[in-house]
Amino acid sequence: EAGVTQFPSHSVIEKGQTVTLRCDPISGHDNLYWYRRVMGKEIKFLLHFVKESKQDESGMPNNRFLAERTGGTYSTLKVQPAELEDSGVYFCASSQTGSRSSYNEQFFGPGTRLTVL
Amino acid sequence: GQQLNQSPQSMFIQEGEDVSMNCTSSSIFNTWLWYKQDPGEGPVLLIALYKAGELTSNGRLTAQFGITRKDSFLNISASIPSDVGIYFCAGRNTGNQFYFGTGTSLTVIP
């Protein structure tokens, strides 16, 4: 079974540019999460999809961030325009619905390292 | 939002030594989770705890859900070189939101 994949693995852009990150969750996982980790700090929750619906987007920093999950499969996270403080590693994770253990067991992708210059 | 205080921030130990790390929160959680991140990869779930006072083991790893529901610890016994990585605690609150700690970077010296 393929794991969670993320693209690209690295992205270096200039302030003011636009970047789109992609996440492909494990097939059949209804829950999809986006997180961000700034170096040395906590992994911070951004938002949670259940299928194609945004269940919780309370962690999105501001309206420069837009996440979509059309069709309830893969998801994209667009940052427009990017600012210096957006730099960090963006993780995507997915989990099944159903049992308590399946809900809590989030499978993480390898992350996208974003550097804004 | 809720914050998890994870300590220590980093550890340098000799192979064979035991390791202990912990997380505390100002708010209660319904679930405590411990993850390990290897370089270049995403975090992988090690242990999940669902009940206050619960003590769970996974091989050389042991974790406990604190009685107050505001803390958890992870112990690693007889460390080996492949234990190297960053360990994160995480908690799920009553609103089904997940919060992660800042991580403990573990280095094992052969």
PDB file of N, CA, C and O in Angstrom, chain B residues 2-39:
ATOM      1  N   GLN B   2      -3.930  25.777  22.480  1.00  0.00           N
ATOM      2  CA  GLN B   2      -3.223  24.995  23.485  1.00  0.00           C
ATOM      3  C   GLN B   2      -1.784  24.780  23.069  1.00  0.00           C
ATOM      4  O   GLN B   2      -1.473  24.663  21.887  1.00  0.00           O
ATOM      5  N   GLN B   3      -0.909  24.712  24.062  1.00  0.00           N
ATOM      6  CA  GLN B   3       0.495  24.461  23.788  1.00  0.00           C
ATOM      7  C   GLN B   3       0.957  23.272  24.599  1.00  0.00           C
ATOM      8  O   GLN B   3       0.538  23.074  25.743  1.00  0.00           O
ATOM      9  N   LEU B   4       1.846  22.493  23.973  1.00  0.00           N
ATOM     10  CA  LEU B   4       2.461  21.378  24.674  1.00  0.00           C
ATOM     11  C   LEU B   4       3.911  21.730  24.937  1.00  0.00           C
ATOM     12  O   LEU B   4       4.629  22.139  24.018  1.00  0.00           O
ATOM     13  N   ASN B   5       4.334  21.587  26.185  1.00  0.00           N
ATOM     14  CA  ASN B   5       5.715  21.823  26.545  1.00  0.00           C
ATOM     15  C   ASN B   5       6.436  20.489  26.591  1.00  0.00           C
ATOM     16  O   ASN B   5       6.141  19.649  27.442  1.00  0.00           O
ATOM     17  N   GLN B   6       7.348  20.296  25.658  1.00  0.00           N
ATOM     18  CA  GLN B   6       8.047  19.019  25.556  1.00  0.00           C
ATOM     19  C   GLN B   6       9.490  19.209  26.005  1.00  0.00           C
ATOM     20  O   GLN B   6      10.156  20.162  25.596  1.00  0.00           O
ATOM     21  N   SER B   7       9.968  18.274  26.810  1.00  0.00           N
ATOM     22  CA  SER B   7      11.360  18.357  27.266  1.00  0.00           C
ATOM     23  C   SER B   7      11.962  16.968  27.412  1.00  0.00           C
ATOM     24  O   SER B   7      11.239  15.993  27.638  1.00  0.00           O
ATOM     25  N   PRO B   8      13.280  16.863  27.289  1.00  0.00           N
ATOM     26  CA  PRO B   8      14.185  17.960  26.949  1.00  0.00           C
ATOM     27  C   PRO B   8      14.126  18.270  25.460  1.00  0.00           C
ATOM     28  O   PRO B   8      13.530  17.530  24.687  1.00  0.00           O
ATOM     29  N   GLN B   9      14.745  19.347  25.070  1.00  0.00           N
ATOM     30  CA  GLN B   9      14.762  19.738  23.663  1.00  0.00           C
ATOM     31  C   GLN B   9      15.685  18.825  22.862  1.00  0.00           C
ATOM     32  O   GLN B   9      15.415  18.525  21.694  1.00  0.00           O
ATOM     33  N   SER B  10      16.788  18.410  23.498  1.00  0.00           N
ATOM     34  CA  SER B  10      17.705  17.503  22.831  1.00  0.00           C
ATOM     35  C   SER B  10      18.403  16.631  23.866  1.00  0.00           C
ATOM     36  O   SER B  10      18.503  17.012  25.042  1.00  0.00           O
ATOM     37  N   MET B  11      18.853  15.474  23.410  1.00  0.00           N
ATOM     38  CA  MET B  11      19.545  14.542  24.288  1.00  0.00           C
ATOM     39  C   MET B  11      20.678  13.870  23.525  1.00  0.00           C
ATOM     40  O   MET B  11      20.495  13.477  22.367  1.00  0.00           O
ATOM     41  N   PHE B  12      21.815  13.747  24.191  1.00  0.00           N
ATOM     42  CA  PHE B  12      22.950  13.019  23.640  1.00  0.00           C
ATOM     43  C   PHE B  12      23.274  11.914  24.633  1.00  0.00           C
ATOM     44  O   PHE B  12      23.635  12.201  25.773  1.00  0.00           O
ATOM     45  N   ILE B  13      23.116  10.671  24.226  1.00  0.00           N
ATOM     46  CA  ILE B  13      23.302   9.557  25.156  1.00  0.00           C
ATOM     47  C   ILE B  13      24.186   8.489  24.533  1.00  0.00           C
ATOM     48  O   ILE B  13      24.369   8.431  23.315  1.00  0.00           O
ATOM     49  N   GLN B  14      24.727   7.642  25.400  1.00  0.00           N
ATOM     50  CA  GLN B  14      25.520   6.505  24.952  1.00  0.00           C
ATOM     51  C   GLN B  14      24.596   5.343  24.614  1.00  0.00           C
ATOM     52  O   GLN B  14      23.553   5.151  25.267  1.00  0.00           O
ATOM     53  N   GLU B  15      24.975   4.587  23.619  1.00  0.00           N
ATOM     54  CA  GLU B  15      24.227   3.382  23.280  1.00  0.00           C
ATOM     55  C   GLU B  15      24.070   2.505  24.515  1.00  0.00           C
ATOM     56  O   GLU B  15      25.015   2.330  25.285  1.00  0.00           O
ATOM     57  N   GLY B  16      22.868   1.990  24.711  1.00  0.00           N
ATOM     58  CA  GLY B  16      22.600   1.133  25.862  1.00  0.00           C
ATOM     59  C   GLY B  16      21.943   1.857  27.029  1.00  0.00           C
ATOM     60  O   GLY B  16      21.369   1.215  27.912  1.00  0.00           O
ATOM     61  N   GLU B  17      22.026   3.172  27.025  1.00  0.00           N
ATOM     62  CA  GLU B  17      21.398   3.944  28.102  1.00  0.00           C
ATOM     63  C   GLU B  17      19.883   4.032  27.889  1.00  0.00           C
ATOM     64  O   GLU B  17      19.381   3.862  26.791  1.00  0.00           O
ATOM     65  N   ASP B  18      19.199   4.330  28.993  1.00  0.00           N
ATOM     66  CA  ASP B  18      17.755   4.556  28.912  1.00  0.00           C
ATOM     67  C   ASP B  18      17.481   6.048  28.689  1.00  0.00           C
ATOM     68  O   ASP B  18      18.283   6.902  29.049  1.00  0.00           O
ATOM     69  N   VAL B  19      16.332   6.318  28.082  1.00  0.00           N
ATOM     70  CA  VAL B  19      15.962   7.694  27.736  1.00  0.00           C
ATOM     71  C   VAL B  19      14.574   7.986  28.285  1.00  0.00           C
ATOM     72  O   VAL B  19      13.699   7.108  28.271  1.00  0.00           O
ATOM     73  N   SER B  20      14.384   9.200  28.745  1.00  0.00           N
ATOM     74  CA  SER B  20      13.061   9.605  29.203  1.00  0.00           C
ATOM     75  C   SER B  20      12.765  11.015  28.718  1.00  0.00           C
ATOM     76  O   SER B  20      13.612  11.905  28.831  1.00  0.00           O
ATOM     77  N   MET B  21      11.581  11.217  28.188  1.00  0.00           N
ATOM     78  CA  MET B  21      11.158  12.541  27.740  1.00  0.00           C
ATOM     79  C   MET B  21       9.698  12.721  28.123  1.00  0.00           C
ATOM     80  O   MET B  21       8.981  11.730  28.308  1.00  0.00           O
ATOM     81  N   ASN B  22       9.264  13.982  28.241  1.00  0.00           N
ATOM     82  CA  ASN B  22       7.885  14.173  28.661  1.00  0.00           C
ATOM     83  C   ASN B  22       7.255  15.410  28.043  1.00  0.00           C
ATOM     84  O   ASN B  22       7.946  16.262  27.481  1.00  0.00           O
ATOM     85  N   CYS B  23       5.947  15.444  28.162  1.00  0.00           N
ATOM     86  CA  CYS B  23       5.152  16.546  27.642  1.00  0.00           C
ATOM     87  C   CYS B  23       4.148  16.969  28.685  1.00  0.00           C
ATOM     88  O   CYS B  23       3.529  16.120  29.338  1.00  0.00           O
ATOM     89  N   THR B  24       3.963  18.278  28.801  1.00  0.00           N
ATOM     90  CA  THR B  24       2.947  18.785  29.704  1.00  0.00           C
ATOM     91  C   THR B  24       2.091  19.804  28.962  1.00  0.00           C
ATOM     92  O   THR B  24       2.548  20.464  28.024  1.00  0.00           O
ATOM     93  N   SER B  25       0.861  19.923  29.417  1.00  0.00           N
ATOM     94  CA  SER B  25      -0.075  20.845  28.795  1.00  0.00           C
ATOM     95  C   SER B  25      -0.847  21.584  29.867  1.00  0.00           C
ATOM     96  O   SER B  25      -1.030  21.083  30.975  1.00  0.00           O
ATOM     97  N   SER B  26      -1.316  22.772  29.544  1.00  0.00           N
ATOM     98  CA  SER B  26      -2.147  23.520  30.477  1.00  0.00           C
ATOM     99  C   SER B  26      -3.603  23.067  30.403  1.00  0.00           C
ATOM    100  O   SER B  26      -4.422  23.421  31.254  1.00  0.00           O
ATOM    101  N   SER B  27      -3.930  22.289  29.381  1.00  0.00           N
ATOM    102  CA  SER B  27      -5.301  21.812  29.198  1.00  0.00           C
ATOM    103  C   SER B  27      -5.318  20.291  29.126  1.00  0.00           C
ATOM    104  O   SER B  27      -4.294  19.667  28.873  1.00  0.00           O
ATOM    105  N   ILE B  28      -6.456  19.718  29.325  1.00  0.00           N
ATOM    106  CA  ILE B  28      -6.562  18.254  29.304  1.00  0.00           C
ATOM    107  C   ILE B  28      -6.715  17.747  27.874  1.00  0.00           C
ATOM    108  O   ILE B  28      -7.211  18.450  26.989  1.00  0.00           O
ATOM    109  N   PHE B  29      -6.249  16.538  27.688  1.00  0.00           N
ATOM    110  CA  PHE B  29      -6.398  15.857  26.415  1.00  0.00           C
ATOM    111  C   PHE B  29      -7.102  14.519  26.605  1.00  0.00           C
ATOM    112  O   PHE B  29      -6.996  13.897  27.660  1.00  0.00           O
ATOM    113  N   ASN B  30      -7.788  14.085  25.567  1.00  0.00           N
ATOM    114  CA  ASN B  30      -8.442  12.774  25.593  1.00  0.00           C
ATOM    115  C   ASN B  30      -7.537  11.666  25.089  1.00  0.00           C
ATOM    116  O   ASN B  30      -7.750  10.494  25.366  1.00  0.00           O
ATOM    117  N   THR B  31      -6.568  12.057  24.312  1.00  0.00           N
ATOM    118  CA  THR B  31      -5.640  11.097  23.707  1.00  0.00           C
ATOM    119  C   THR B  31      -4.247  11.700  23.707  1.00  0.00           C
ATOM    120  O   THR B  31      -4.101  12.899  23.421  1.00  0.00           O
ATOM    121  N   TRP B  32      -3.272  10.880  24.044  1.00  0.00           N
ATOM    122  CA  TRP B  32      -1.868  11.285  23.922  1.00  0.00           C
ATOM    123  C   TRP B  32      -1.203  10.350  22.911  1.00  0.00           C
ATOM    124  O   TRP B  32      -1.457   9.139  22.911  1.00  0.00           O
ATOM    125  N   LEU B  33      -0.358  10.938  22.079  1.00  0.00           N
ATOM    126  CA  LEU B  33       0.308  10.183  21.028  1.00  0.00           C
ATOM    127  C   LEU B  33       1.795  10.505  21.047  1.00  0.00           C
ATOM    128  O   LEU B  33       2.187  11.639  21.356  1.00  0.00           O
ATOM    129  N   TRP B  34       2.603   9.526  20.704  1.00  0.00           N
ATOM    130  CA  TRP B  34       4.038   9.747  20.561  1.00  0.00           C
ATOM    131  C   TRP B  34       4.465   9.333  19.159  1.00  0.00           C
ATOM    132  O   TRP B  34       4.123   8.221  18.702  1.00  0.00           O
ATOM    133  N   TYR B  35       5.197  10.231  18.493  1.00  0.00           N
ATOM    134  CA  TYR B  35       5.672  10.008  17.134  1.00  0.00           C
ATOM    135  C   TYR B  35       7.192  10.082  17.098  1.00  0.00           C
ATOM    136  O   TYR B  35       7.815  10.754  17.915  1.00  0.00           O
ATOM    137  N   LYS B  36       7.766   9.436  16.081  1.00  0.00           N
ATOM    138  CA  LYS B  36       9.197   9.578  15.812  1.00  0.00           C
ATOM    139  C   LYS B  36       9.378   9.998  14.360  1.00  0.00           C
ATOM    140  O   LYS B  36       8.729   9.442  13.462  1.00  0.00           O
ATOM    141  N   GLN B  37      10.265  10.972  14.163  1.00  0.00           N
ATOM    142  CA  GLN B  37      10.574  11.425  12.815  1.00  0.00           C
ATOM    143  C   GLN B  37      12.028  11.124  12.494  1.00  0.00           C
ATOM    144  O   GLN B  37      12.939  11.593  13.184  1.00  0.00           O
ATOM    145  N   ASP B  38      12.232  10.348  11.439  1.00  0.00           N
ATOM    146  CA  ASP B  38      13.573  10.103  10.927  1.00  0.00           C
ATOM    147  C   ASP B  38      13.917  11.196   9.916  1.00  0.00           C
ATOM    148  O   ASP B  38      13.015  11.795   9.320  1.00  0.00           O
ATOM    149  N   PRO B  39      15.194  11.458   9.708  1.00  0.00           N
ATOM    150  CA  PRO B  39      15.593  12.517   8.773  1.00  0.00           C
ATOM    151  C   PRO B  39      14.986  12.330   7.386  1.00  0.00           C
ATOM    152  O   PRO B  39      15.030  11.244   6.820  1.00  0.00           O
TER     153      PRO B  39
END
